[in-house]
Coordinates of C-alpha atoms in Angstrom, one line a residue:
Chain A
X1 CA 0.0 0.0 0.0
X2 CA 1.4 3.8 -1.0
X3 CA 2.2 5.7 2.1
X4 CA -0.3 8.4 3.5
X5 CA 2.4 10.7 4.4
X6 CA 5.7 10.2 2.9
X7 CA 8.9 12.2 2.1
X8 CA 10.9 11.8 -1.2
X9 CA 13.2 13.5 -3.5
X10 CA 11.1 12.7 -7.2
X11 CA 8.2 15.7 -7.9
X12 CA 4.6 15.5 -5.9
X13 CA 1.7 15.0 -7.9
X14 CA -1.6 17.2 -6.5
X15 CA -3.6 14.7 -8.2
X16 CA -1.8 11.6 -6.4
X17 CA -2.2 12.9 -3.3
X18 CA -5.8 14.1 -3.5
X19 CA -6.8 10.5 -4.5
X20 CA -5.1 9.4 -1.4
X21 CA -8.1 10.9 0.6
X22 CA -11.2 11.4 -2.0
X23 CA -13.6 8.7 -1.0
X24 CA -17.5 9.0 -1.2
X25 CA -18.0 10.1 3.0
X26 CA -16.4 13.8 1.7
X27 CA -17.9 16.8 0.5
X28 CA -14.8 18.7 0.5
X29 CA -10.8 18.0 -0.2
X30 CA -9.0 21.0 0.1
X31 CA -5.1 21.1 -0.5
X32 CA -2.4 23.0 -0.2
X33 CA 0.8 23.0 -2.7
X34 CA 3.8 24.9 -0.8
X35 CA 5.9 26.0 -3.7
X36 CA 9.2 28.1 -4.0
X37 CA 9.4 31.2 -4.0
X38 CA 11.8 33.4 -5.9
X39 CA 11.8 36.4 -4.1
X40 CA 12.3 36.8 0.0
X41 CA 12.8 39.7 1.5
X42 CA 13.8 41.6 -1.9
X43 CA 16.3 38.5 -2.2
X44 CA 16.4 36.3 -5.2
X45 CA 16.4 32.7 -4.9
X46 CA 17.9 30.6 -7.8
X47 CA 17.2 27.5 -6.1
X48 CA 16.5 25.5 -2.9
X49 CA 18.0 22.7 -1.5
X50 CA 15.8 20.5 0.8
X51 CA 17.1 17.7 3.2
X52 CA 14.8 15.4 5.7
X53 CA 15.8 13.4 8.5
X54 CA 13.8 10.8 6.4
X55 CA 12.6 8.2 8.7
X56 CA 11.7 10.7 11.4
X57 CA 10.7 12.9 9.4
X58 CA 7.7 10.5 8.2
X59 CA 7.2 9.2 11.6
X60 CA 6.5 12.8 12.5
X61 CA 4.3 13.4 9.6
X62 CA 2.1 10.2 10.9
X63 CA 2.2 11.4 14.1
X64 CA 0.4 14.9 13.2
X65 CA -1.9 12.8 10.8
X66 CA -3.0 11.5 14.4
X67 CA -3.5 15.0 15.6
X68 CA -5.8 15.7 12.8
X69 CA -7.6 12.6 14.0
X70 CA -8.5 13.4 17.1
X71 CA -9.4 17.4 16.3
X72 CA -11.4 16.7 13.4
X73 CA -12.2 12.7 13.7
X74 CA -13.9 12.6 10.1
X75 CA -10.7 13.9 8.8
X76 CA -8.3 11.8 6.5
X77 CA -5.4 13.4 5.2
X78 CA -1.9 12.5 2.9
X79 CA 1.5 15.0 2.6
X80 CA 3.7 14.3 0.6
X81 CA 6.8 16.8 0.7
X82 CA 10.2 16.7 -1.2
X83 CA 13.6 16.9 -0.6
X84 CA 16.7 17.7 -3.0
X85 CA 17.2 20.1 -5.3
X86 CA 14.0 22.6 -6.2
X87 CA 13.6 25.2 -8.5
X88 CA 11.4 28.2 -8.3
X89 CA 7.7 26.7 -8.7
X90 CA 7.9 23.5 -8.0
X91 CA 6.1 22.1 -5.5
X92 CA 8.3 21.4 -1.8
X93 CA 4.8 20.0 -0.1
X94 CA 1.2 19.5 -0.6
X95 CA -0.9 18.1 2.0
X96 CA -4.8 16.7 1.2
X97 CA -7.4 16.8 3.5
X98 CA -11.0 15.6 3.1
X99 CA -14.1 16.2 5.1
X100 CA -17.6 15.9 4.7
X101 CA -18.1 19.5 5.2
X102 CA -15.6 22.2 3.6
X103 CA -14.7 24.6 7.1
X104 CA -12.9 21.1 8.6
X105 CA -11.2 20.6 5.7
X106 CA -10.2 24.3 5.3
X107 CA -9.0 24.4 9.1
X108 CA -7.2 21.2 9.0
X109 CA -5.0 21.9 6.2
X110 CA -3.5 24.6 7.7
X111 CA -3.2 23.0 11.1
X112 CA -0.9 20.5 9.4
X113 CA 1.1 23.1 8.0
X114 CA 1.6 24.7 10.8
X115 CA 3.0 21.3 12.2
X116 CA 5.2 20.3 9.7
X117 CA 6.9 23.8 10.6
X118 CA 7.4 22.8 14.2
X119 CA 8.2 19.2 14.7
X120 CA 9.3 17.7 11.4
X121 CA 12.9 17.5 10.7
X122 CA 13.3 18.9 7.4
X123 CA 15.6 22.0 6.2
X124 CA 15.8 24.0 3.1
X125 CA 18.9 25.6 2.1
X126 CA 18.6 29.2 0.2
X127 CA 20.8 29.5 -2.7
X128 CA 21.2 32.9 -4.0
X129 CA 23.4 34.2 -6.8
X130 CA 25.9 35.4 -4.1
X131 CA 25.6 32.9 -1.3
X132 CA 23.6 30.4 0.2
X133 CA 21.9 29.8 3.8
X134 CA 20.7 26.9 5.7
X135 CA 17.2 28.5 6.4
X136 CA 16.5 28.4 10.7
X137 CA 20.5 28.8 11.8
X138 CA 22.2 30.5 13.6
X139 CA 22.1 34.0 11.6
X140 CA 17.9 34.0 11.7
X141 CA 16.7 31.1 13.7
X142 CA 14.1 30.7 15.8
X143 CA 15.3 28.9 19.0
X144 CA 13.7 26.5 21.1
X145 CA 13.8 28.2 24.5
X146 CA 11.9 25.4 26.0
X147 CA 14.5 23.0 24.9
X148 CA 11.6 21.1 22.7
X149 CA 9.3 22.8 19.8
X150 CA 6.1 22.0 21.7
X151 CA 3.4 19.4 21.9
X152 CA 0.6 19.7 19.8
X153 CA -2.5 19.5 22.2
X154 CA -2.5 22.3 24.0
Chain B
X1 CA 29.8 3.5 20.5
X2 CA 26.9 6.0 20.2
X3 CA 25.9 7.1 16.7
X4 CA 25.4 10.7 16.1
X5 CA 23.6 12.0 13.1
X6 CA 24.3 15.7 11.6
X7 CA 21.9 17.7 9.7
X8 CA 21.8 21.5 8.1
X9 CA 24.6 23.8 9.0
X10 CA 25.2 20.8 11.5
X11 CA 27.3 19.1 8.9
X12 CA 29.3 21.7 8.2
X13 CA 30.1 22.6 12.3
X14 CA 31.3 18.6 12.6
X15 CA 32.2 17.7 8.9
X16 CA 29.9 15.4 8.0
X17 CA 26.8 13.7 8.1
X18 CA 27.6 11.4 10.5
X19 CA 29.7 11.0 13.8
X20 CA 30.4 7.7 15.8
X21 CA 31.6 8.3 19.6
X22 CA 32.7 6.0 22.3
X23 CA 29.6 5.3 24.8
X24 CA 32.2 5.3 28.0
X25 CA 31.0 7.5 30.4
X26 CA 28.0 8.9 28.1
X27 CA 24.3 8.5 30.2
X28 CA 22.2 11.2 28.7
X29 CA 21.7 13.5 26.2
X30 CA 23.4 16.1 27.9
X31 CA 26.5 14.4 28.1
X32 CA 26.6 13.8 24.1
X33 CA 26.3 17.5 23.8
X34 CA 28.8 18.3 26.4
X35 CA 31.4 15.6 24.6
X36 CA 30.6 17.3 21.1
X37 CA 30.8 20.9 23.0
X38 CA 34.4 19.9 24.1
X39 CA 35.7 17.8 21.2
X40 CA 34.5 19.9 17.9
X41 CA 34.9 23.6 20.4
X42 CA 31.8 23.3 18.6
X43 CA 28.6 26.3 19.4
X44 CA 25.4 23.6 19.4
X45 CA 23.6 26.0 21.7
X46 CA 19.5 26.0 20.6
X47 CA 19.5 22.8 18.8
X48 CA 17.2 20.1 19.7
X49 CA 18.3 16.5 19.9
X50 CA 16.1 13.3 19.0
X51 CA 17.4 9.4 20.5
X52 CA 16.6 6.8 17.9
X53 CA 13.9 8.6 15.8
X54 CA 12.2 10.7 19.0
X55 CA 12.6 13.8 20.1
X56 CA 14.7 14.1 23.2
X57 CA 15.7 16.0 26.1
X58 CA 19.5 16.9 28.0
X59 CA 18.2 14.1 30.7
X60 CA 16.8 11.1 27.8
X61 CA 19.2 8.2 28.6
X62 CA 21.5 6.9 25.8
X63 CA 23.8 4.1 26.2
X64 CA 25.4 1.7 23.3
X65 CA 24.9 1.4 19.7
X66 CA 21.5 4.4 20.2
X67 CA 21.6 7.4 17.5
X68 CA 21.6 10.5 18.5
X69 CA 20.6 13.0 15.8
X70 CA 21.3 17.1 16.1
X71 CA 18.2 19.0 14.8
X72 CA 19.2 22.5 14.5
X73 CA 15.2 24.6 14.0
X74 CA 13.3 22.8 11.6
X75 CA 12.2 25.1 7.9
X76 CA 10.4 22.6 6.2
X77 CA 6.9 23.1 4.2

């Protein structure tokens, strides 16, 4: 069986991973397709380098698929996100999510976003035409005073 | 020995992706850190750690043949 929430360095396909949760309960699958952007901060990227802690990295995706779960129990959703080279557009994550109703869906979606920025260990590197930049160290990071990025049910 | 897995600007502060180190008089997290600290002169200050796949605090045990990996703030998505 294809994993529900994976990590991989060939391109994401929107329509693989909306099949991964369409299914005849659902009135709504909404997803969301992180892509690269070429301009941050009035700085041009040429390209970005993603790199996963794979196993964990997947682990931890499961894991928030089992926060959705318990927030939104008629939830079922898939990520998929990349890792290796990417050039500006392409897609670095998309994450599905069906409901019967669309404002679960909607709400969902972006709670796993918000995850994956928190507790999954995956970096992108910046590439500029003058430098590059491991995105979160030392020069702009946020820190984890706390000594752990935080649970998720608060 | 005690694996020790590098990632982001981690592999550049240690040279690689991956370190091994001898388990002798290593108990916890914190004492990986303070070995790494004293070995490498190496600033690791604000990185979190994770023991064999989970994330872990300065007092999570580690003995022989676990990985520890270095997860400097995450920037996926």
């Amino acid at each position: 069986m294809k994993k529900r929430f994976f990590v991989t360095s060939e391109p994401l396909s929107v329509e693989e991973l909306a099949a991964e949760v369409t299914r005849p309960e659902a009135g709504a699958v909404v997803q969301f397709i992180g892509t690269v952007r070429e301009f941050t901060k009035g700085r041009r990227t040429v390209y970005l380098e993603y790199e996963a802690y794979h196993s964990m990295a997947e682990k931890q995706l499961e894991a928030i698929g089992r926060e959705v779960k318990e927030r939104w129990p008629d939830a079922e959703s898939a990520v998929g996100h990349r890792t290796g080279e990417l050039q500006i557009s392409d897609a670095a994550v998309i994450i599905a999510v069906s409901t019967p109703h669309r404002k679960d869906a909607y709400e969902a979606n972006e709670y796993i976003i918000e995850r994956i920025k928190q507790i999954v260990p995956i970096w992108k590197k910046e590439h500029w035409e003058d430098g590059e930049h491991w995105v979160g160290d030392q020069l702009e990071q946020t820190r984890y005073p706390d000594g752990a990025p935080g649970g998720g049910n608060k | 020995m005690i694996n020790v897995l590098c990632f982001a600007h981690m592999k550049d502060i240690f040279g690689g992706e991956k370190l091994t180190i001898n388990s002798g008089g290593i108990a916890t997290v914190e004492d990986v850190l303070e070995h790494l600290k004293t070995a490498y002169d190496a600033d690791i200050s604000g990185i979190m750690t994770a023991v064999n796949e989970e994330f872990a605090e300065e007092s999570t045990p580690v003995g022989q043949g676990d990985t520890v990996a270095l997860i400097p703030p995450v920037s996926g998505g």
